[in-house]
XYZ file of C-alpha atoms in Angstrom:
488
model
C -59.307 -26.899 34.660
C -56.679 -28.432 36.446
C -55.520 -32.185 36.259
C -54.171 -33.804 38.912
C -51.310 -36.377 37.513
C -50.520 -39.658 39.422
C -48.955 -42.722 38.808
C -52.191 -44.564 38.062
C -53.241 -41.560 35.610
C -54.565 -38.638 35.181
C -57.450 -37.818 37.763
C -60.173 -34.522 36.652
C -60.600 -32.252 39.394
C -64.063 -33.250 41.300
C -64.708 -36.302 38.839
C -64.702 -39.880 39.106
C -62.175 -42.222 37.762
C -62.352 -44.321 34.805
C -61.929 -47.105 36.481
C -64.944 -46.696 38.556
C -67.044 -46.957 35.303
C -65.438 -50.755 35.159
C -65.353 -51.154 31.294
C -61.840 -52.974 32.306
C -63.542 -55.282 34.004
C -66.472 -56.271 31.412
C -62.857 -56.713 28.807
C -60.731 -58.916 31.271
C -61.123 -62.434 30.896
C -62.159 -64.595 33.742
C -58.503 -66.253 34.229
C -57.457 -62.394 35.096
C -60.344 -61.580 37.138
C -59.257 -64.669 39.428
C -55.713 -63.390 39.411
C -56.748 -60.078 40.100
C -58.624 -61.592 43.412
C -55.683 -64.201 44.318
C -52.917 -60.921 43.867
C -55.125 -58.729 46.500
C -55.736 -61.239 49.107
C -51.584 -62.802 48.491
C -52.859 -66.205 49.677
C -50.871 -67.985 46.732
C -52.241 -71.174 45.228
C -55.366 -71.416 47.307
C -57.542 -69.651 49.171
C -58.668 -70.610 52.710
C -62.208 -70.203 54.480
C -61.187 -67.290 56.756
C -59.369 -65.624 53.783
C -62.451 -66.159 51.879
C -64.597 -64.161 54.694
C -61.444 -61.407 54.879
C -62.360 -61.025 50.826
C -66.317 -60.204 51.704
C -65.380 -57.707 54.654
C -62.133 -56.441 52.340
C -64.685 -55.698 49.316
C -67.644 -54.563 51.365
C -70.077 -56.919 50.259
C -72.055 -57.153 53.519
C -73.732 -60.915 53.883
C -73.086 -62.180 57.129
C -70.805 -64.474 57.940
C -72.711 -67.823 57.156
C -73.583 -67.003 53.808
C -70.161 -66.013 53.003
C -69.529 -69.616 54.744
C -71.682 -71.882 52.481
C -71.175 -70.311 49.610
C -67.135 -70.919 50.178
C -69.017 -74.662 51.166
C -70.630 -74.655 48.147
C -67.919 -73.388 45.793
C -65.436 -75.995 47.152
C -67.175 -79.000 46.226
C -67.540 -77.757 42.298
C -63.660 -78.041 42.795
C -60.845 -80.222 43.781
C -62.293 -82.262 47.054
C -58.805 -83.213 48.233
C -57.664 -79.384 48.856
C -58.902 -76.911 51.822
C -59.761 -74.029 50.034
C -60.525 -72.927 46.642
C -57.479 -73.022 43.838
C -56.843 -71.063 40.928
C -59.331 -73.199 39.062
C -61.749 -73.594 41.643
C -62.080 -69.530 41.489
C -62.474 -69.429 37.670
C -65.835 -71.911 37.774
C -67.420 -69.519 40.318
C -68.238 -67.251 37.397
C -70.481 -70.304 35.684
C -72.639 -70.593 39.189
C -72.834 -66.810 40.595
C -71.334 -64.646 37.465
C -72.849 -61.659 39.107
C -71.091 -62.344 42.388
C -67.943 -62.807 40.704
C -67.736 -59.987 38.790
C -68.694 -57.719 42.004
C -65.897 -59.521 43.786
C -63.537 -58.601 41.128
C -64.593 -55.106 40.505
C -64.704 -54.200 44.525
C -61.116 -55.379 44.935
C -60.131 -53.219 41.533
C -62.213 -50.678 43.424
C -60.263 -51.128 46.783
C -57.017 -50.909 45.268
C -57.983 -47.928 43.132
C -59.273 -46.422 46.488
C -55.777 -46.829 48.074
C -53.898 -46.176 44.987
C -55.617 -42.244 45.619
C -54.897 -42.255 49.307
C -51.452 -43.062 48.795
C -51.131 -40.769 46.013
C -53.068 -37.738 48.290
C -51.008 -39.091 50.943
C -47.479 -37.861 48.891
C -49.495 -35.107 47.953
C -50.052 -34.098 51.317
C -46.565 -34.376 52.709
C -45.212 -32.620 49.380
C -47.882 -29.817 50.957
C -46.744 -29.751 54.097
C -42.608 -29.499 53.264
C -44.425 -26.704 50.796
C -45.499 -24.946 53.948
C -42.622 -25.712 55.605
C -40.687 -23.554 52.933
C -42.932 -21.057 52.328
C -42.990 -20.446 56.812
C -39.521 -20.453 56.229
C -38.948 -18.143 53.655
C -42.039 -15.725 55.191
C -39.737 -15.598 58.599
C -36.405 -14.865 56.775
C -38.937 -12.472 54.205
C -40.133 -10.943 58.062
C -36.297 -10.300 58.941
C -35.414 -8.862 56.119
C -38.533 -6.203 56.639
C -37.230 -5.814 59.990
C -33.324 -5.302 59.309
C -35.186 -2.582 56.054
C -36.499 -0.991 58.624
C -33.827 -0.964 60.796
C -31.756 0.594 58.531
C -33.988 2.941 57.519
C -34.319 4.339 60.821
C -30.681 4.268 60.999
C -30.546 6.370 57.933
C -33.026 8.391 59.184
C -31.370 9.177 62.405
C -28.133 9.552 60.486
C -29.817 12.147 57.804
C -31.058 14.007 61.076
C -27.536 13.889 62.506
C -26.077 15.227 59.030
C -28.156 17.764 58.546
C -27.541 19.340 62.223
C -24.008 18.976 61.451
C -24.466 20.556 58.177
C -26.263 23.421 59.882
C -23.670 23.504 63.040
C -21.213 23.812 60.730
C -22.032 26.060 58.589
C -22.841 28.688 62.086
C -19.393 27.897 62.887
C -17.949 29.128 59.040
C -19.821 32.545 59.655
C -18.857 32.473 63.563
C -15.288 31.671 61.860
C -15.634 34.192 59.332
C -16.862 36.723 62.208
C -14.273 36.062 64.106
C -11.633 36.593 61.394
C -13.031 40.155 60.869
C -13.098 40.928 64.545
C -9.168 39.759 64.674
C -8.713 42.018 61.675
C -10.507 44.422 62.899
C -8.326 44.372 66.254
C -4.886 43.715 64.606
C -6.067 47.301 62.313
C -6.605 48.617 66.138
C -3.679 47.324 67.564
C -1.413 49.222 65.226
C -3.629 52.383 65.258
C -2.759 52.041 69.094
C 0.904 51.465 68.503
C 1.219 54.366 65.698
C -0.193 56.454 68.514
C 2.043 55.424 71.239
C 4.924 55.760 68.898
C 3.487 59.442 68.022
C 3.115 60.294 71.741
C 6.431 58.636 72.467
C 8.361 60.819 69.853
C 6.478 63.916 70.941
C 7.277 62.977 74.738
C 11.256 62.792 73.430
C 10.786 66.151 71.760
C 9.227 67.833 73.933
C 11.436 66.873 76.796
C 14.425 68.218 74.727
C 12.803 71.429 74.252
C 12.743 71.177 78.263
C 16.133 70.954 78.150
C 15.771 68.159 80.476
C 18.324 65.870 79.067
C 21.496 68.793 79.573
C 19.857 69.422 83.350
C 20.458 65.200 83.830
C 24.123 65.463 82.234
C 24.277 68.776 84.544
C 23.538 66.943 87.618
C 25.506 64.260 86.537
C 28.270 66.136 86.581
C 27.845 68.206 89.612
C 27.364 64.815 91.526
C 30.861 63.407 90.288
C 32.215 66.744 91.170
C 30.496 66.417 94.753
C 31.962 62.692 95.144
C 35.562 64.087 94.048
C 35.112 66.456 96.898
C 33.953 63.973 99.197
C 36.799 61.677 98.540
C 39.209 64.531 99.369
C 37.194 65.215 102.668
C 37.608 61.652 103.805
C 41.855 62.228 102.369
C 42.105 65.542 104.752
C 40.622 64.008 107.804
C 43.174 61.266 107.299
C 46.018 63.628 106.898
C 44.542 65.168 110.359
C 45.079 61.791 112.234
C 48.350 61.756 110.660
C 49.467 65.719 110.798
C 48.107 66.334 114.341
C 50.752 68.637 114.628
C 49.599 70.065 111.255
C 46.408 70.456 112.630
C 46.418 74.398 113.318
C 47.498 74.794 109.528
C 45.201 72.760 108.062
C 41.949 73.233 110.435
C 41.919 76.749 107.622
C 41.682 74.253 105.083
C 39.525 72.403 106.105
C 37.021 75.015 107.015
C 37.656 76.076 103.255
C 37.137 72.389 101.820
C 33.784 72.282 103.667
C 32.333 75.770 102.912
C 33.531 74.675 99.409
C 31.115 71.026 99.871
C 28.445 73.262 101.442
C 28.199 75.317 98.279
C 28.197 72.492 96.017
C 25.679 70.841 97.522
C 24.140 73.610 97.486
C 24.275 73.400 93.656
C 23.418 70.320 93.250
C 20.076 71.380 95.514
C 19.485 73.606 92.974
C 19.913 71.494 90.044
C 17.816 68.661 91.303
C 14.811 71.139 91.936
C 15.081 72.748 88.501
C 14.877 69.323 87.309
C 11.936 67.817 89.737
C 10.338 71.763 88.433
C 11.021 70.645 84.633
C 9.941 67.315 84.877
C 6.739 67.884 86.623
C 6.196 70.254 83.478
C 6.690 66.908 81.007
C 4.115 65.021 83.322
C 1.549 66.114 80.984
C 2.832 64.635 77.413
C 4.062 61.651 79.181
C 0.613 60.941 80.579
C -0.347 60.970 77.164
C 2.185 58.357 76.569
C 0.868 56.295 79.329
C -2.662 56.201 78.058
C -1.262 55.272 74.568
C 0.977 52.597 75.998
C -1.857 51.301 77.984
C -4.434 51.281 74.890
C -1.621 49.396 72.935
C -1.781 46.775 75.592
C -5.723 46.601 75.472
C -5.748 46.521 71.920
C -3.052 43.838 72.365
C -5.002 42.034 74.905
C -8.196 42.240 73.033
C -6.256 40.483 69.796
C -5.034 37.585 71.891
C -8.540 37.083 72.977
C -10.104 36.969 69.456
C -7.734 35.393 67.993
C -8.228 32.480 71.100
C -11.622 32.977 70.051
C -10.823 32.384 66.528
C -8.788 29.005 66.856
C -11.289 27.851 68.947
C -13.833 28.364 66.400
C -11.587 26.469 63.651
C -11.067 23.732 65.558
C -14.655 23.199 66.833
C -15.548 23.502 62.989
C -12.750 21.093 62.325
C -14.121 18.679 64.627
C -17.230 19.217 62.969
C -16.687 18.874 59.482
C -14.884 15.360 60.806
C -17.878 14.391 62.512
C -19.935 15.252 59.243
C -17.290 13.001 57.259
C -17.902 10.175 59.319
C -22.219 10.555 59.291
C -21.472 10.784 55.757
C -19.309 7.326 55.391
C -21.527 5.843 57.618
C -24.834 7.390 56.274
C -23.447 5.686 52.701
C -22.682 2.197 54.367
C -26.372 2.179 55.624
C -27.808 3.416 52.349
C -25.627 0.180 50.820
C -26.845 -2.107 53.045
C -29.925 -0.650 53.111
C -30.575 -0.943 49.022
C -28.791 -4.705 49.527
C -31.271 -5.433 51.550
C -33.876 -3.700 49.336
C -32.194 -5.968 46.354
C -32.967 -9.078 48.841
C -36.335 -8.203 50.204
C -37.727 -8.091 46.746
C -35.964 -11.312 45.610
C -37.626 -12.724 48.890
C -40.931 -11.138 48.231
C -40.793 -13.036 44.611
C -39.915 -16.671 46.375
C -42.499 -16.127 48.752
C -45.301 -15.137 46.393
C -44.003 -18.643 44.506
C -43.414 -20.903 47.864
C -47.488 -19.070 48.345
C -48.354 -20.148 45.206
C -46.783 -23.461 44.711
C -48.721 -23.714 48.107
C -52.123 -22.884 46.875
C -51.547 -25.227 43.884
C -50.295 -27.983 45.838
C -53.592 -27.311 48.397
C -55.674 -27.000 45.975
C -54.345 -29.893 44.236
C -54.652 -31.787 47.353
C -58.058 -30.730 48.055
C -59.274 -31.728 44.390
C -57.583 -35.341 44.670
C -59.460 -35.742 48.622
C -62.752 -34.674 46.656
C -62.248 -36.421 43.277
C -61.446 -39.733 45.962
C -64.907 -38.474 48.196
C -66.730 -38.606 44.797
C -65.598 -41.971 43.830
C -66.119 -43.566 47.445
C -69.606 -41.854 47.008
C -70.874 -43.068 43.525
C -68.837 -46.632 44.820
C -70.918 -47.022 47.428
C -74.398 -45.447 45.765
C -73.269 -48.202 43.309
C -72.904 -50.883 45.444
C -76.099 -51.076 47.180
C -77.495 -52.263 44.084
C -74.786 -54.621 43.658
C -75.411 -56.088 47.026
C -79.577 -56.660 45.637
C -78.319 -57.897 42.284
C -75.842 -60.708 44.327
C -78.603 -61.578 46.767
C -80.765 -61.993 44.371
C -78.480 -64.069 42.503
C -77.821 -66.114 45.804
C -81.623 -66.501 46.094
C -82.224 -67.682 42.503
C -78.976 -70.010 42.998
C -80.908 -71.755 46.024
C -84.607 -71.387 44.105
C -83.052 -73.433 41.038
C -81.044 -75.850 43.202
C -84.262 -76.572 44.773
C -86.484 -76.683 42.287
C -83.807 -78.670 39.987
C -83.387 -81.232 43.257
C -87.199 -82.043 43.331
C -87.379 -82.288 39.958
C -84.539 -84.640 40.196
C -86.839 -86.339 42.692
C -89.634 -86.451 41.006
C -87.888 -87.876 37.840
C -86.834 -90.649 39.882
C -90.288 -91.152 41.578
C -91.808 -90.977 38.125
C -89.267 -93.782 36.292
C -89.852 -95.875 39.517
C -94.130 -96.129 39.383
C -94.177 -95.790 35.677
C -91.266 -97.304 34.216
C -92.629 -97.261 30.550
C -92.208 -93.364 30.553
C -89.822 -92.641 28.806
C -87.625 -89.935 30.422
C -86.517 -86.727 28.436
C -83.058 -86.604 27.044
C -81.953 -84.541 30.473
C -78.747 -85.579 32.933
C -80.430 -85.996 36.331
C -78.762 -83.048 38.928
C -77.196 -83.806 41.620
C -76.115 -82.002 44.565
C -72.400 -81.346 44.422
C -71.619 -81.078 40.936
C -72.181 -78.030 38.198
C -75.899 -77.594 37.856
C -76.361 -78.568 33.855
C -77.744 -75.399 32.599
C -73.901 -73.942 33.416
C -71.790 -76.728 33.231
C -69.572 -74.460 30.862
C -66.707 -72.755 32.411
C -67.266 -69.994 30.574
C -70.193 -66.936 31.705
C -73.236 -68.132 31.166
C -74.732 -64.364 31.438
C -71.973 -62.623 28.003
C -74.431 -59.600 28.795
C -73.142 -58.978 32.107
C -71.596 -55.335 33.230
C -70.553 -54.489 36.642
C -73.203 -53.792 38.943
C -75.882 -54.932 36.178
C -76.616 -58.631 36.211
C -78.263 -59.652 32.234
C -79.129 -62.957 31.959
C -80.154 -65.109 28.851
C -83.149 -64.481 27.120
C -84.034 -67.970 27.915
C -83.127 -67.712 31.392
C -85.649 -66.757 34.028
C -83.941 -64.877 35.871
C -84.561 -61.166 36.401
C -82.522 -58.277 37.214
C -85.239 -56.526 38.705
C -84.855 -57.025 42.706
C -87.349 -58.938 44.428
C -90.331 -56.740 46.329
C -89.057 -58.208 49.818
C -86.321 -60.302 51.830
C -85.792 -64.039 50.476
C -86.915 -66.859 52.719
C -83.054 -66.864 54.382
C -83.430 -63.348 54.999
C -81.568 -63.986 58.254
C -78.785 -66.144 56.817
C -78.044 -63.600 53.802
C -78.169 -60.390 54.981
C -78.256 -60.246 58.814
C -76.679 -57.075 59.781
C -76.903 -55.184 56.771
C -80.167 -52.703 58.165
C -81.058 -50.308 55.749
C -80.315 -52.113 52.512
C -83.313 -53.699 49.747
């Protein structure tokens, strides 16, 4: 079980302090009783009527407010006359007129400043509990944040895993679609010079077979006959300037002339000839040279398709570059998440462990609360339970007080009556009371009742007096109790 430490001692969970068992007061002598009283009301060297009625109300003790008067009435005139109020003194004699009364009045106000002593100590308590709850709200909200930013980042690293792995898988298409399109340029460059091993085959066999033709010696041949036609030419244009200038030669020459141009006809004539046996033998190399054609233009395809898949195949590399850069950064980022990510982890659990102690040092502290509120409950319960037969036991007291004043004050009276008629009696050795002064059966400043506990008022065995309450009201009812409804 528990216990609840305060400054005024240690306090069991649910049970009653010691102090409300009052063995303190049944061991303090009547000089500390009194100081006890004069300390709690603060009234210094006396104590006044209306502080005297502020003690009753302070304490509890429920007689109405002109009991509370003449007893201060009373009390004062066993005291110091010349003072308002009752001194020091004046508050240590009560005990030899009404020791049960006194030792209720001292007990309530121990009782009364126990009773505050707890509510200031659950009242710590209590704010201790709520800057408890304060911190544990606190750390719960920055505990909540954390679960929020963990789960943050984990769908970030989710996402990011997704992301990697279709990267991953992108590039790894574009490595085969790379590798595919490495064998298709192969492939093509291997075609390409098939092609051009043809071309250069049909080329060479084009050459040959035009030599076999004889189609190179025809060119020269024409070549030759054309020079030999311009020669002529050139001498036509010389004789038909000699004519302008040999007019007179004209006769003689027009011979020559008719010579030079029969001479042009037949060599054009020849060079007729040679131009058709060439346009005959080249028409006859039309058929290698087509084969030439087709090889030059499948060199040019196969060219054509190798720029293409090659275009194709940088493409590829540097969409697989861009890629595996991509992938690079998901990765470096992927990491930084999974740091934070376990930081936060790291932090979430240290968070988790201040929480569960803010929750407990909570629970303690309510629970520790809760058990000083109940332990104070308990004691304001059994205080009160016990004070309702304190109240009897004083009014009983304050009845028997008035029965012996009276019955003392007649016999007082009759005394006097007695020595008055019948002078030759002699009176018994006894002071004669009077009204005022400290009743001779407790003229002793000391208590009269040694027997007494709190709550429990033992008189002499030579006293009359009774602890057992009376079977109804005394005859000042009104006066004693008026107010108090309820009570025996």
């Amino acid at each position: 079980m528990t216990t609840l430490h305060t400054i005024h001692g240690d306090l069991p969970p649910g049970g009653v302090p010691a102090a409300m068992n009052h063995e303190s007061i049944g061991s303090m002598s009547v000089e500390d009783k009194a100081r006890l009283i004069f300390q709690h009301l603060g009234c210094g060297n006396h104590i006044n009527r209306a502080q005297f009625q502020h003690l009753f109300k302070a304490v509890k003790l429920d007689l109405t407010e002109a009991t509370v008067d003449d007893l201060f009435t009373k009390l004062q005139k066993f005291g110091d006359n010349r003072i308002e109020g009752l001194t020091f003194a004046d508050m240590q004699r009560v005990v030899a007129v009404y020791p049960a009364l006194y030792n209720v009045l001292a007990s309530r106000v121990q009782d009364v400043e126990m009773d505050e002593r707890q509510k200031n100590a659950i009242r710590r308590e209590a704010v201790i509990k709520d800057e408890l709850r304060d911190t544990f709200k606190q750390l719960d909200d920055v505990l909540g944040q954390d679960k929020n930013d963990v789960e943050s980042l984990t769908g970030q690293k989710n996402k990011l895993t997704g992301d990697l792995k279709g990267v991953k898988d992108s590039s790894a298409g574009k490595r085969n679609e790379l590798v595919n399109d490495h064998n298709k340029t192969k492939d093509a460059k291997q075609d390409l010079r098939d092609a051009m091993d043809d071309m250069r085959s049909a080329e060479k066999a084009h050459q040959q077979f035009c030599e076999s033709l004889g189609l190179p010696a025809l060119q020269q041949k024409i070549d030759d006959k054309e020079r030999v036609k311009d020669r002529a030419l050139e001498k036509v244009h010389g004789i038909e300037d000699d004519i302008q200038e040999l007019e007179r030669q004209i006769r003689e020459l027009c011979g020559k002339l008719a010579d030079a141009k029969a001479e042009l006809a037949e060599k054009e004539g020849d060079v007729a000839a040679a131009k058709q046996e060439y346009d005959e033998k080249f028409e006859e190399s039309r058929v290698p040279y087509t084969a030439l054609e087709d090889a030059t233009k499948n060199v040019q395809a196969k060219q054509n398709k190798l720029d293409g898949v090659q275009k194709r195949e940088h493409q590829t590399a540097e969409e697989l570059k861009d890629l595996l850069t991509e992938e690079g950064a998901i990765e470096r980022g992927l990491g930084d998440v999974c740091e934070d990510l376990k930081e936060k982890h790291k932090m979430m659990i240290q968070k988790e462990d201040e929480v569960a102690a803010a929750r407990q040092a909570l629970d303690e502290q309510e629970k520790r609360v809760e058990e000083m509120e109940q332990a104070n409950e308990n004691f304001n319960k059994l205080r009160d339970q016990q004070y309702e037969s304190e109240f009897n036991i004083v009014c009983q007291e304050i009845r028997l007080r008035e029965q012996r004043e009276t019955l003392e004050l007649k016999e007082a009276i009759f005394r006097s009556e007695v020595e008055r008629v019948v002078p030759q009696i002699t009176s018994p050795p006894r002071s004669v009371y009077t009204p005022g002064t400290v009743p001779p059966s407790h003229g002793s400043l000391g208590t009269p009742y040694s027997g007494y506990t709190h709550g429990i008022a033992t008189p002499p065995e030579h006293s009359p007096i009774k602890p057992t309450p009376l079977p109804g009201r005394c005859p000042r009812e009104k006066s004693l109790v008026a107010g108090h409804s309820g009570r025996n």
